[in-house]
GROMACS .gro file of C-alpha atoms in nm:
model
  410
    1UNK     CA    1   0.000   0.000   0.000
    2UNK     CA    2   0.286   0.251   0.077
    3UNK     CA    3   0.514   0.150  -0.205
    4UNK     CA    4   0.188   0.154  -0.440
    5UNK     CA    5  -0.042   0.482  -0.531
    6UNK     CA    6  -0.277   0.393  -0.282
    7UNK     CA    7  -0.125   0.562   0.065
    8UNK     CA    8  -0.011   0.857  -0.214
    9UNK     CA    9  -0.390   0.903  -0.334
   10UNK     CA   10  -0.530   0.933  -0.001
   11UNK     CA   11  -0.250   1.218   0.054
   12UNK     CA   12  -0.060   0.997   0.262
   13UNK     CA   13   0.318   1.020   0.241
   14UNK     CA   14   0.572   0.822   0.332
   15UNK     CA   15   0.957   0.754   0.310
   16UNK     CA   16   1.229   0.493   0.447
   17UNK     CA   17   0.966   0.222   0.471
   18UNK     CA   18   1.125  -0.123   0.520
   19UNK     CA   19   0.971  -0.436   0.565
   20UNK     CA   20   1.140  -0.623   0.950
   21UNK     CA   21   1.046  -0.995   0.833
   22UNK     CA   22   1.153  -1.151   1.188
   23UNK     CA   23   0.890  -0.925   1.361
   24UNK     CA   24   0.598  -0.995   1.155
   25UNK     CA   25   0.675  -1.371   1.194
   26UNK     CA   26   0.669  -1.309   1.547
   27UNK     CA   27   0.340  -1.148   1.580
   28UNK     CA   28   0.202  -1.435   1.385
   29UNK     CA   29   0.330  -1.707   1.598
   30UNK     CA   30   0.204  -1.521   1.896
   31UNK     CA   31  -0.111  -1.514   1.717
   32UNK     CA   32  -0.111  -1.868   1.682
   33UNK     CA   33  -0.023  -1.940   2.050
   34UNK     CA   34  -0.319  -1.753   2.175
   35UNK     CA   35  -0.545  -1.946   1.940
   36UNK     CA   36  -0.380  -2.295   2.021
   37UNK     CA   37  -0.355  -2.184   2.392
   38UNK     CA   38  -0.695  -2.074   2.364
   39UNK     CA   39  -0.826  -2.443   2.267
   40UNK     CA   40  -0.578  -2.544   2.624
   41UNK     CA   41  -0.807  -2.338   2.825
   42UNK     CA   42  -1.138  -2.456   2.683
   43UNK     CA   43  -1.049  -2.853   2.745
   44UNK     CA   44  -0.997  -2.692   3.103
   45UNK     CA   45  -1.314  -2.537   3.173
   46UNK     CA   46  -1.513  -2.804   3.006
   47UNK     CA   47  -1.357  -3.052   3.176
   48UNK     CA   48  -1.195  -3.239   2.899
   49UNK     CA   49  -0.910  -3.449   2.965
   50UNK     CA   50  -0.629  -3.383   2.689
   51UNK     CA   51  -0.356  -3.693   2.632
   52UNK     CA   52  -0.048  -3.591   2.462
   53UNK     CA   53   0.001  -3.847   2.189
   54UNK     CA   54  -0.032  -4.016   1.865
   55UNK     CA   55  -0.352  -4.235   1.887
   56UNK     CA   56  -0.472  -4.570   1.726
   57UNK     CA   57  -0.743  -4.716   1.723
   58UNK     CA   58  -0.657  -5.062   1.929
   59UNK     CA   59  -1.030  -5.185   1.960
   60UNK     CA   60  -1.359  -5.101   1.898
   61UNK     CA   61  -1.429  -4.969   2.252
   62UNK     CA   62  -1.083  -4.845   2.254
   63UNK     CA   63  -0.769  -4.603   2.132
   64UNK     CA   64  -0.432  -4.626   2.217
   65UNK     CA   65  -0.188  -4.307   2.263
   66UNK     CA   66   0.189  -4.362   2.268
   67UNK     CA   67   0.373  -4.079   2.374
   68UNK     CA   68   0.743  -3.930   2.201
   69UNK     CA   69   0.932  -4.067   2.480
   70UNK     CA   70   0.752  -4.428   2.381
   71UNK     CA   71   0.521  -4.476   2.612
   72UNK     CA   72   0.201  -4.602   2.626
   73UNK     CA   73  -0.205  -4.505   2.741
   74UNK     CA   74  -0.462  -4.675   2.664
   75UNK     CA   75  -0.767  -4.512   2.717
   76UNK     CA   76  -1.106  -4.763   2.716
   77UNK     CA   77  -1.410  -4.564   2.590
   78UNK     CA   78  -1.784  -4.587   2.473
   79UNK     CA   79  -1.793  -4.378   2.131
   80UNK     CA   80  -1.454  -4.231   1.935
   81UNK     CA   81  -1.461  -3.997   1.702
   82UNK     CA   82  -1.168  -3.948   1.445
   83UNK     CA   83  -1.072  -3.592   1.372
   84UNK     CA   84  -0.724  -3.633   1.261
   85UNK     CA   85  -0.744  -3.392   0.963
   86UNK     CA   86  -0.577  -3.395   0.657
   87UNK     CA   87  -0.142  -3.328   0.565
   88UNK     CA   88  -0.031  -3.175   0.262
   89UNK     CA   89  -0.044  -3.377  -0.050
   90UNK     CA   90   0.310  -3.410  -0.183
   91UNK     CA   91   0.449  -3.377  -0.543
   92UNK     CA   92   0.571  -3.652  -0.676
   93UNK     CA   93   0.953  -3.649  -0.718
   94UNK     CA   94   0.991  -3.309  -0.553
   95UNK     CA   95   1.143  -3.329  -0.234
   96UNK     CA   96   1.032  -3.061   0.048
   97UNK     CA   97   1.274  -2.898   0.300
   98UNK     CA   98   1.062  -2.662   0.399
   99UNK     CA   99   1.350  -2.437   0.353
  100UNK     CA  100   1.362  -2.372  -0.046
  101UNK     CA  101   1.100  -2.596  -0.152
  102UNK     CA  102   0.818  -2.553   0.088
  103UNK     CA  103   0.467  -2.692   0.151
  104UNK     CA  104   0.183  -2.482   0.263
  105UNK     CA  105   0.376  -2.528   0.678
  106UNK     CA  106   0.712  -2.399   0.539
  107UNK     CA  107   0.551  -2.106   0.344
  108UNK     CA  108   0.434  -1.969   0.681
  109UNK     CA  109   0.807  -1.904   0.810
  110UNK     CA  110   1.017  -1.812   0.554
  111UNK     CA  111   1.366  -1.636   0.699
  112UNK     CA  112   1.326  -1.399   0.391
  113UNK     CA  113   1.132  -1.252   0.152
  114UNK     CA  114   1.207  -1.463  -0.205
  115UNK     CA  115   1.330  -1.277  -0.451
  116UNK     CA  116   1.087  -1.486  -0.703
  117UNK     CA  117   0.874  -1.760  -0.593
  118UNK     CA  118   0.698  -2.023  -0.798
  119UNK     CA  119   0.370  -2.214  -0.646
  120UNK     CA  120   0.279  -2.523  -0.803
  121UNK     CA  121  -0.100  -2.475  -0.788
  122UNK     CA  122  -0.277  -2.176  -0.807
  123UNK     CA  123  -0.587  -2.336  -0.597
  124UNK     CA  124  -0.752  -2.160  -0.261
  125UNK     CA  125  -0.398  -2.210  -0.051
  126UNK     CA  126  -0.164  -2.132  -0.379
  127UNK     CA  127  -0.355  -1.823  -0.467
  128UNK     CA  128  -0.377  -1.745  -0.068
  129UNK     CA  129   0.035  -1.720   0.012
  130UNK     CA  130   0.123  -1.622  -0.401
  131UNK     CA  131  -0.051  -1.266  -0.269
  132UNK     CA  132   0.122  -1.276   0.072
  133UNK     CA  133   0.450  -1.288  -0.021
  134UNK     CA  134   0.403  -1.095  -0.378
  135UNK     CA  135   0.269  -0.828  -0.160
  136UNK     CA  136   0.567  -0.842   0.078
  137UNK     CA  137   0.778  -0.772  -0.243
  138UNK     CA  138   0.873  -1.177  -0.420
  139UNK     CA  139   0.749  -1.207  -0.777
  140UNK     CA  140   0.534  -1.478  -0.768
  141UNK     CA  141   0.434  -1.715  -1.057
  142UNK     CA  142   0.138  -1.947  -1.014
  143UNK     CA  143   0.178  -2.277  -1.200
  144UNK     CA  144  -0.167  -2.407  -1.249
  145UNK     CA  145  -0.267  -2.780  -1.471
  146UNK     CA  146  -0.625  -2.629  -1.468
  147UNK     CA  147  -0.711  -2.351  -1.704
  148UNK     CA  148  -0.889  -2.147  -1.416
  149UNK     CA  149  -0.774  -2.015  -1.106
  150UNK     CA  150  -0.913  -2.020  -0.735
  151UNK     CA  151  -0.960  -2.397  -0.721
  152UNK     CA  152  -1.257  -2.646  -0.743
  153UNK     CA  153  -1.611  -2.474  -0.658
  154UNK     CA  154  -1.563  -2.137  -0.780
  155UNK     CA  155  -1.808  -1.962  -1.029
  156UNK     CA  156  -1.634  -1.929  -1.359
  157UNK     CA  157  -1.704  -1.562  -1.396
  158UNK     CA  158  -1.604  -1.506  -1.051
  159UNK     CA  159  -1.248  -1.680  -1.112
  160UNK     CA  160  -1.190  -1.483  -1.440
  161UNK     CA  161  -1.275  -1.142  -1.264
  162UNK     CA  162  -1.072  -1.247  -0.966
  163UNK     CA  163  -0.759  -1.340  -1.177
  164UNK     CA  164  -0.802  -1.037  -1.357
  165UNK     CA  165  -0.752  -0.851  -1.053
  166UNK     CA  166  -0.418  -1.056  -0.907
  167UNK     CA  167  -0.248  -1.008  -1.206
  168UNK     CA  168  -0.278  -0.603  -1.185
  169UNK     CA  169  -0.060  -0.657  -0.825
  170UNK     CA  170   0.148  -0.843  -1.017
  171UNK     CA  171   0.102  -1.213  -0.972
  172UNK     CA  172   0.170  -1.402  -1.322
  173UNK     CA  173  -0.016  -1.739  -1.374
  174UNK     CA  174   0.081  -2.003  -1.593
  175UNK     CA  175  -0.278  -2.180  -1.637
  176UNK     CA  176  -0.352  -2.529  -1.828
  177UNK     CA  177   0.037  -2.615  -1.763
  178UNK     CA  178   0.173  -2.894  -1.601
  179UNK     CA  179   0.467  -2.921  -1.344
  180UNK     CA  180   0.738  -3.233  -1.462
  181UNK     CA  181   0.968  -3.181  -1.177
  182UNK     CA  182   1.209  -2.951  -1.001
  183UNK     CA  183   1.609  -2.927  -0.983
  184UNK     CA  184   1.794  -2.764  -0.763
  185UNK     CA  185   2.134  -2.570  -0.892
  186UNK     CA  186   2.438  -2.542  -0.746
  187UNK     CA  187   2.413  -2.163  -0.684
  188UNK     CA  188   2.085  -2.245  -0.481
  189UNK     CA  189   1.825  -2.140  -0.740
  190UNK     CA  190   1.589  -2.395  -0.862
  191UNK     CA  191   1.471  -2.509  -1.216
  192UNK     CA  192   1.116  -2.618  -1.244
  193UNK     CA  193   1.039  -2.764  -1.633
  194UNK     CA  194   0.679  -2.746  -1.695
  195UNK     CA  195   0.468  -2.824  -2.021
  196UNK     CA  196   0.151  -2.766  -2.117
  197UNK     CA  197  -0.140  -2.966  -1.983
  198UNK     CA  198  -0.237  -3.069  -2.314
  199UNK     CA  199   0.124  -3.159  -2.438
  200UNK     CA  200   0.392  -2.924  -2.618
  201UNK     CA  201   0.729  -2.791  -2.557
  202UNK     CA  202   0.888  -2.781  -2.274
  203UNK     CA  203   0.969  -2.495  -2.051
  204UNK     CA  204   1.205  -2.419  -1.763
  205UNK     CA  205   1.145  -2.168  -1.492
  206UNK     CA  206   1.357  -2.042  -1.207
  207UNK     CA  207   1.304  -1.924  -0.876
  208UNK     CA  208   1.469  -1.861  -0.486
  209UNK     CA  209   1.170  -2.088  -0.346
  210UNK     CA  210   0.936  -2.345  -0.503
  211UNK     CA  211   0.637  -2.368  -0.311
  212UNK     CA  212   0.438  -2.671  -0.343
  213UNK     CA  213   0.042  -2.621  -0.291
  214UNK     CA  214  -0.143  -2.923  -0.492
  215UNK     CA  215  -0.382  -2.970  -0.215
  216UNK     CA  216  -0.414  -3.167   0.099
  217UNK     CA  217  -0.520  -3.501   0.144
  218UNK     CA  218  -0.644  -3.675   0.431
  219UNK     CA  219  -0.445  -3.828   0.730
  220UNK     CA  220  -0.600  -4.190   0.766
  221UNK     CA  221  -0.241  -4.366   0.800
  222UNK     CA  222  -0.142  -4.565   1.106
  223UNK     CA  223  -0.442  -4.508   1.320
  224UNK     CA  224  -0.545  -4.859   1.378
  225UNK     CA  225  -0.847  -4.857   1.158
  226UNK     CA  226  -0.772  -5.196   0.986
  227UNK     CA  227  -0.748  -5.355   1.319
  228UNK     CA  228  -1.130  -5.283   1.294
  229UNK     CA  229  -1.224  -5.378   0.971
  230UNK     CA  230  -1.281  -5.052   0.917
  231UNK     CA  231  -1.127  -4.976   0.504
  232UNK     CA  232  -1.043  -4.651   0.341
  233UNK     CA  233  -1.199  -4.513   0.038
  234UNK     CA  234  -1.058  -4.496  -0.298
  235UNK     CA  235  -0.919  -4.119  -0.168
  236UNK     CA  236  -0.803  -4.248   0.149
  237UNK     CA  237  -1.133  -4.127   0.283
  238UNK     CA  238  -1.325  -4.285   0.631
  239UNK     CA  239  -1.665  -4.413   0.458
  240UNK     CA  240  -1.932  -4.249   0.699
  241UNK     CA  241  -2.325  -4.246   0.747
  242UNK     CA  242  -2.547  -3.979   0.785
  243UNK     CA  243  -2.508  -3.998   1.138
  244UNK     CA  244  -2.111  -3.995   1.074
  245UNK     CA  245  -2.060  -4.311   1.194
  246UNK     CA  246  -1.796  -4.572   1.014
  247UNK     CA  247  -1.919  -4.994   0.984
  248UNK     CA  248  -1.830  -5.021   1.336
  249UNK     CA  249  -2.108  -4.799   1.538
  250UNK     CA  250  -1.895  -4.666   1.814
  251UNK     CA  251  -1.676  -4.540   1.606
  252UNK     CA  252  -1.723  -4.193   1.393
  253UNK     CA  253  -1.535  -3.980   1.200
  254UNK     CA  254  -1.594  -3.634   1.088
  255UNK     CA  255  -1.390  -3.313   0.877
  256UNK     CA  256  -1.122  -3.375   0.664
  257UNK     CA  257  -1.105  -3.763   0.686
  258UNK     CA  258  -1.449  -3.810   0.542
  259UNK     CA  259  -1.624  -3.699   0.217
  260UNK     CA  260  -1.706  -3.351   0.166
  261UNK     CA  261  -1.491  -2.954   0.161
  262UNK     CA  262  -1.176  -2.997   0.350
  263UNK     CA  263  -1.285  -2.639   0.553
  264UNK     CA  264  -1.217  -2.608   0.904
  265UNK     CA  265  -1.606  -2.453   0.970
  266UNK     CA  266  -1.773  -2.783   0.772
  267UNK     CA  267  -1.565  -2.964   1.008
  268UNK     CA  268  -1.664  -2.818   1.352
  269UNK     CA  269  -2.018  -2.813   1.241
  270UNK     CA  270  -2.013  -3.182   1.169
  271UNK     CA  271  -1.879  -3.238   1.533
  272UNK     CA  272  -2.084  -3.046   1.691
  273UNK     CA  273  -2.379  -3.221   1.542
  274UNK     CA  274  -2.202  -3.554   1.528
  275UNK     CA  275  -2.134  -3.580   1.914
  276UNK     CA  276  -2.538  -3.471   1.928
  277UNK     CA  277  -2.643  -3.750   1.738
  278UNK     CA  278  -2.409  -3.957   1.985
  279UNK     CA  279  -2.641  -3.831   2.271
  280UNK     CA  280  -2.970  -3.855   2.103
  281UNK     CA  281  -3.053  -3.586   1.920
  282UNK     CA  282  -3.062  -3.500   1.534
  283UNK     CA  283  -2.832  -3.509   1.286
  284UNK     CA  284  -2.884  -3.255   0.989
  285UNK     CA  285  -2.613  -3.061   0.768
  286UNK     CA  286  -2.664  -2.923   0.428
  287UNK     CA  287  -2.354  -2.909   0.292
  288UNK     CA  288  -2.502  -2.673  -0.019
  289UNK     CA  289  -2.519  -2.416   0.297
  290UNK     CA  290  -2.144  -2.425   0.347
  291UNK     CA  291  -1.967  -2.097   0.250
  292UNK     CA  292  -1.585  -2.085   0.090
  293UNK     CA  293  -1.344  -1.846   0.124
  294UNK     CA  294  -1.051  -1.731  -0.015
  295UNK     CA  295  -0.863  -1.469   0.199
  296UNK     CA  296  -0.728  -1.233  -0.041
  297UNK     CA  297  -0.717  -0.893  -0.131
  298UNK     CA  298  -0.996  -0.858  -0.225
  299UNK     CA  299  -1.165  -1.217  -0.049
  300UNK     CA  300  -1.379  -1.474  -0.296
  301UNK     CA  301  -1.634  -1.617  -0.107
  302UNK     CA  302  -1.963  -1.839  -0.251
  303UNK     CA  303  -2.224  -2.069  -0.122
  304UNK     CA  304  -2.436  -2.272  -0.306
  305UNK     CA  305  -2.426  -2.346  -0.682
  306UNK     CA  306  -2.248  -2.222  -0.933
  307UNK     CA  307  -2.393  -2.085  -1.313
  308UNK     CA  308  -2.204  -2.382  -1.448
  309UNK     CA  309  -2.371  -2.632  -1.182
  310UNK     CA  310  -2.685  -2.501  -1.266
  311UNK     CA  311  -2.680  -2.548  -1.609
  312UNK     CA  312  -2.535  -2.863  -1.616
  313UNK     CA  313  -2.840  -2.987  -1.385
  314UNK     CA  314  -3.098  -2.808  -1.598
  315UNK     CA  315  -3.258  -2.531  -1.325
  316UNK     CA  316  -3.363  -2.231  -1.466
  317UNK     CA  317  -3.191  -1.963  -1.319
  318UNK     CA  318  -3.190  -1.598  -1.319
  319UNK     CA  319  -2.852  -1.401  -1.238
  320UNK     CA  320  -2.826  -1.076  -1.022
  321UNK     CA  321  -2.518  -0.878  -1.037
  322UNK     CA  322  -2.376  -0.569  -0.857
  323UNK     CA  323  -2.007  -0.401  -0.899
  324UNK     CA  324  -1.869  -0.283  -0.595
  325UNK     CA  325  -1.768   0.014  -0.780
  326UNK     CA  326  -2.137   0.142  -0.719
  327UNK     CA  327  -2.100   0.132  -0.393
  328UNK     CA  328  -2.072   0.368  -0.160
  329UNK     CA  329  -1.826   0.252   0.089
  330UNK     CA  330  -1.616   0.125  -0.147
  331UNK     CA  331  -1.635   0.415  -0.356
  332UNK     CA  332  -1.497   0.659  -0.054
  333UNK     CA  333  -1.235   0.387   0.064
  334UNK     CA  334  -1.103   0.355  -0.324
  335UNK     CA  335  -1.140  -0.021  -0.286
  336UNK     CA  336  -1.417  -0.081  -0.560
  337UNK     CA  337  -1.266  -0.400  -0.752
  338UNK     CA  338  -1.500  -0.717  -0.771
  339UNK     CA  339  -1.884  -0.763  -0.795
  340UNK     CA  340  -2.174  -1.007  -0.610
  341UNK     CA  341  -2.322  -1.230  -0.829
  342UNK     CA  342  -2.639  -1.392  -0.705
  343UNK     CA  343  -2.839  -1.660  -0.886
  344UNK     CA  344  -3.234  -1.764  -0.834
  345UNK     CA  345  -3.488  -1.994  -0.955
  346UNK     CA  346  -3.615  -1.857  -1.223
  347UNK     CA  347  -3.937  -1.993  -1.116
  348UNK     CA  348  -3.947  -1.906  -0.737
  349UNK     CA  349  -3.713  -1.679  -0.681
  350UNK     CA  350  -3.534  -1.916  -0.431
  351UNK     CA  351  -3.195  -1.836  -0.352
  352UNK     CA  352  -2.933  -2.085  -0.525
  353UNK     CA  353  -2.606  -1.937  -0.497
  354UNK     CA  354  -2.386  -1.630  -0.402
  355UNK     CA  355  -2.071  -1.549  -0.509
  356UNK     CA  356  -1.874  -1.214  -0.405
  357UNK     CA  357  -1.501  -1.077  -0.481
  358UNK     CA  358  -1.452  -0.818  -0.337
  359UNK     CA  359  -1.348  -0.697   0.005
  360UNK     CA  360  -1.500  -0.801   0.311
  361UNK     CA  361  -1.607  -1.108   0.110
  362UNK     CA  362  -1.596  -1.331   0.376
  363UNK     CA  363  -1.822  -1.148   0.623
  364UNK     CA  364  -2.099  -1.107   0.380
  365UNK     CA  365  -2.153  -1.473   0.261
  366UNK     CA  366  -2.243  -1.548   0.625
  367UNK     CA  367  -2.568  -1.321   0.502
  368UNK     CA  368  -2.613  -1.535   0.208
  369UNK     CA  369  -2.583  -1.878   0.395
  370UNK     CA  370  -2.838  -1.777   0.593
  371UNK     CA  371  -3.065  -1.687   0.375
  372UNK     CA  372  -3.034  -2.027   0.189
  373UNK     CA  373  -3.037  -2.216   0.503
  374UNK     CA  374  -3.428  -2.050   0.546
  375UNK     CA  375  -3.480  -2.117   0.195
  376UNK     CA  376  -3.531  -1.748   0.160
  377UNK     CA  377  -3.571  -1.605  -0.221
  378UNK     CA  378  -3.426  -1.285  -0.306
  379UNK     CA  379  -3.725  -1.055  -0.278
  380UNK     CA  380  -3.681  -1.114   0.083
  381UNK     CA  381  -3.313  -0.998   0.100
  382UNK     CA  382  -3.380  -0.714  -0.110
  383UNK     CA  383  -3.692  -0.628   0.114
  384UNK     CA  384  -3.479  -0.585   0.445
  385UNK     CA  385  -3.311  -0.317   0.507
  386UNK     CA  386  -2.941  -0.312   0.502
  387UNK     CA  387  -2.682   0.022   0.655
  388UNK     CA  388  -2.589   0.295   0.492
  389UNK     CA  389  -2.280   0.329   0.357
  390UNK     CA  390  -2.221  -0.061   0.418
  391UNK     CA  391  -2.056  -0.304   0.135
  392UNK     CA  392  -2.320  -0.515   0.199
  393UNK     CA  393  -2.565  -0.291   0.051
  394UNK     CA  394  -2.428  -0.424  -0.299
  395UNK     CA  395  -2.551  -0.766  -0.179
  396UNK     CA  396  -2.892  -0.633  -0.128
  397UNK     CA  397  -2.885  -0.494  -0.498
  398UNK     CA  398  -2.752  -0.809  -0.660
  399UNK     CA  399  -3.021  -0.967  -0.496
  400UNK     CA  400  -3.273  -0.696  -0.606
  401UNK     CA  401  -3.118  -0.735  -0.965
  402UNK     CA  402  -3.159  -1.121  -0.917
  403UNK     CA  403  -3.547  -1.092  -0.800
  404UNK     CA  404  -3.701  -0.759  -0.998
  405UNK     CA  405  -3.424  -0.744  -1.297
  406UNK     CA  406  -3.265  -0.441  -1.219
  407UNK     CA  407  -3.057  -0.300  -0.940
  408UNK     CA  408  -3.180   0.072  -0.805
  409UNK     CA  409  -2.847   0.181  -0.788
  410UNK     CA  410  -2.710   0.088  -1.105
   0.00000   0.00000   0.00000
C-alpha cells in the first residue's frame, strides 16, 4: 500500500519504509499461540481431559496413545470420534525442505522474503500465500494444470474477474500447464520444467523458493483402523453415514477424513452435530449451505451453486449482479474492484447461490448462507433493510437485480 499509489492518493506520504520480516513472523506465531492456547483453556473449563500423543485405534471400545518418549495409554471408551485432519499432499519427485521448496507449513516461516517464488498450484492455498509474499515484495508465478484459477467450486465468472484482478498486483499465472519436476542448482536457485497440460514444448522456470500447494489429502495412516475392519476409500477417505458413523457404530469420523470440503467450519459443524447425534438428538447438515473463502485482497467467497452447476443440472436460473464500484463505501475507501453475483430460480425466486469478490467477502456470505439455510428467495433480502454506507448494501442490490431485474443503484 505505501510502495503503491494507494497511501499517495489518499495524501498519505511516506519515506524509508522497510519491511522487519523476523517481527511480523513473530506477531504471527504469537497469534497462533493464543489461538492454540486458547483451545488449552477450553479442554480446562469443560472438563476435557487432553492426552499428549499419537492415537490408534486398538479396539472397537478403545484407542491407544503412545507418547514421544515411547510410552504407552490406553484409554477404554464408549464412542470415538476421528478428527485427525488432513497433511499436505506431496508432489511426486519433488522433495520438500521446507527451507527452499516448501509446503503450505514452510511457506508460513520463511527467513526472507524470495526474490521470485513459484507455487505449483494456483488453488484456494496457492492463490492465498502467491498474494502474501508478492505483496511483501517476491514475484510470484502461479503454476496451475487447470485452465482457471481459485480452485474447485468457484463460479467461472467469478475466477476470471478475480484473476483479472491478481495479475494487476502483479502475480503471473501459468494456467492449463503442467509441473514435470524440479532441480535444484548449485548456486541455490531452482529449475522447475513445466509443459503444457495438453502436451507441447517444454519450458524451464527459475526461482529462490518453489512452493508446493497441490492440495491436501487426508491423514487416515497408522491409526489402527484396519485392526477394525474398518477400510479406506478410494481417496483415502473414512466411509461415513449420515449420522457420521464408520461400519463399526462406536466409532465416527468427521472433517477432513471423510467426504465432503476440507474447511475447518464444515468440520466443527459436523462435530458439533455428530457428538449430538451420539447423545440422542438429530443429525442434519446441508452441505449446499457451506460458504468458501478465499482470503485475499480482495476475499472470494460463494455458497451454493455455481452458473455452471446449474446449467449442467438443468434449473432455470436468473442471475443478479452488482459491482462494488457502485457502492458507496467502497467508492470513498477507493477499494471498488469485484462484484456479487447472485443466482435464483427462475421460477421461485429461491436463492441458489452467491458469489462475491470483493473486500470483506468473507463477512458477507455469512448473510447469504443464511438466507439459503431458510430457503429465503431474493425478494426477501432485497426487502430488508441493510446500513448505509455498508458493502453489503451491494448484496442487497444483486439480490434486487436477481429478483425484480434491475438494481436501483445501477
Amino acid at each position: 500500500m505505501a510502495h503503491g499509489k494507494d497511501f499517495e492518493s489518499r495524501g498519505i506520504e511516506i519515506s524509508g519504509i522497510s519491511l522487519n520480516l523476523e517481527k511480523m513472523m513473530a506477531q504471527k506465531s504469537g497469534a497462533v499461540k493464543a489461538l492454540t492456547g486458547g483451545i488449552a483453556h477450553l479442554f480446562k473449563q469443560n472438563k476435557v481431559t487432553h492426552v499428549n500423543g499419537f492415537g490408534r485405534v486398538s479396539g472397537k471400545n478403545q484407542v491407544t496413545a503412545t507418547t514421544d518418549d515411547g510410552s504407552e495409554q490406553v484409554i477404554n471408551t464408549k464412542n470415538i470420534l476421528i478428527a485427525t485432519g488432513s497433511e499436505v499432499t506431496p508432489f511426486p519427485g519433488i522433495q520438500i525442505d521446507e527451507e527452499t521448496v516448501v509446503s503450505s507449513t514452510g511457506a508460513l516461516s520463511l527467513k526472507k522474503v524470495p526474490e521470485e517464488l513459484i507455487v505449483i498450484g494456483a488453488g484456494v492455498i496457492g492463490v492465498e500465500l502467491g498474494s502474501v509474499w508478492q505483496r511483501l515484495g517476491s514475484k510470484v508465478t502461479a503454476v496451475e494444470f487447470l485452465g482457471h484459477v481459485g480452485g474447485m467450486g468457484i463460479d467461472m465468472e467469478i475466477s476470471k474477474n478475480f484473476q483479472r484482478i491478481l495479475q494487476k498486483q502483479g502475480l503471473k499465472f501459468k494456467l492449463g500447464t503442467k509441473v514435470l519436476g524440479a532441480t535444484k542448482r548449485p548456486d541455490g536457485k531452482i529449475d522447475v520444467a513445466v509443459e503444457a497440460a495438453a502436451g507441447g514444448k517444454n519450458e524451464t522456470l527459475t526461482c529462490d523458493v518453489l512452493l508446493v500447494c497441490i492440495g491436501r489429502r487426508p491423514f487416515t495412516q497408522n491409526l489402527g483402523l484396519d485392526s477394525v475392519g474398518i477400510e479406506l476409500d478410494n481417496r483415502g477417505r473414512i466411509p461415513v453415514n449420515n449420522r457420521f458413523q464408520t461400519k463399526v457404530p462406536s466409532i465416527y469420523a468427521i472433517g477432513d477424513v471423510v467426504a465432503g470440503p476440507m474447511l475447518a467450519h464444515k468440520a466443527e459443524d459436523e462435530g458439533i452435530i455428530c457428538v449430538e447425534g451420539m447423545a440422542g438428538g438429530a443429525v442434519h447438515i446441508d452441505y449446499n449451505c457451506v460458504p468458501s473463502v478465499i482470503y485475499t485482497h480482495p476475499e472470494v467467497a460463494w455458497v451454493g451453486k455455481t452458473e455452471e452447476q446449474l446449467k449442467e443440472e438443468g434449473v432455470p436460473y436468473k442471475v443478479g449482479k452488482f459491482p462494488f464500484a457502485a457502492n458507496s463505501r467502497a467508492k470513498t475507501n477507493a477499494d471498488t474492484d469485484g462484484l456479487v453475483k447472485i443466482l435464483s430460480h427462475k421460477e421461485t425466486d429461491r436463492m441458489l447461490g452467491s458469489h462475491i469478490l470483493g473486500t470483506g467477502a468473507g463477512e458477507m456470505i455469512n448473510e447469504a448462507a443464511l438466507a439459503m439455510e431458510y430457503g429465503a428467495s431474493c425478494e426477501d433480502i432485497a426487502r430488508v433493510c441493510h446500513a448505509h454506507p455498508t458493502v453489503s448494501e451491494a448484496f442487497r442490490e444483486a439480490n434486487l437485480a436477481a429478483s425484480f431485474g434491475k438494481a436501483i443503484n445501477f
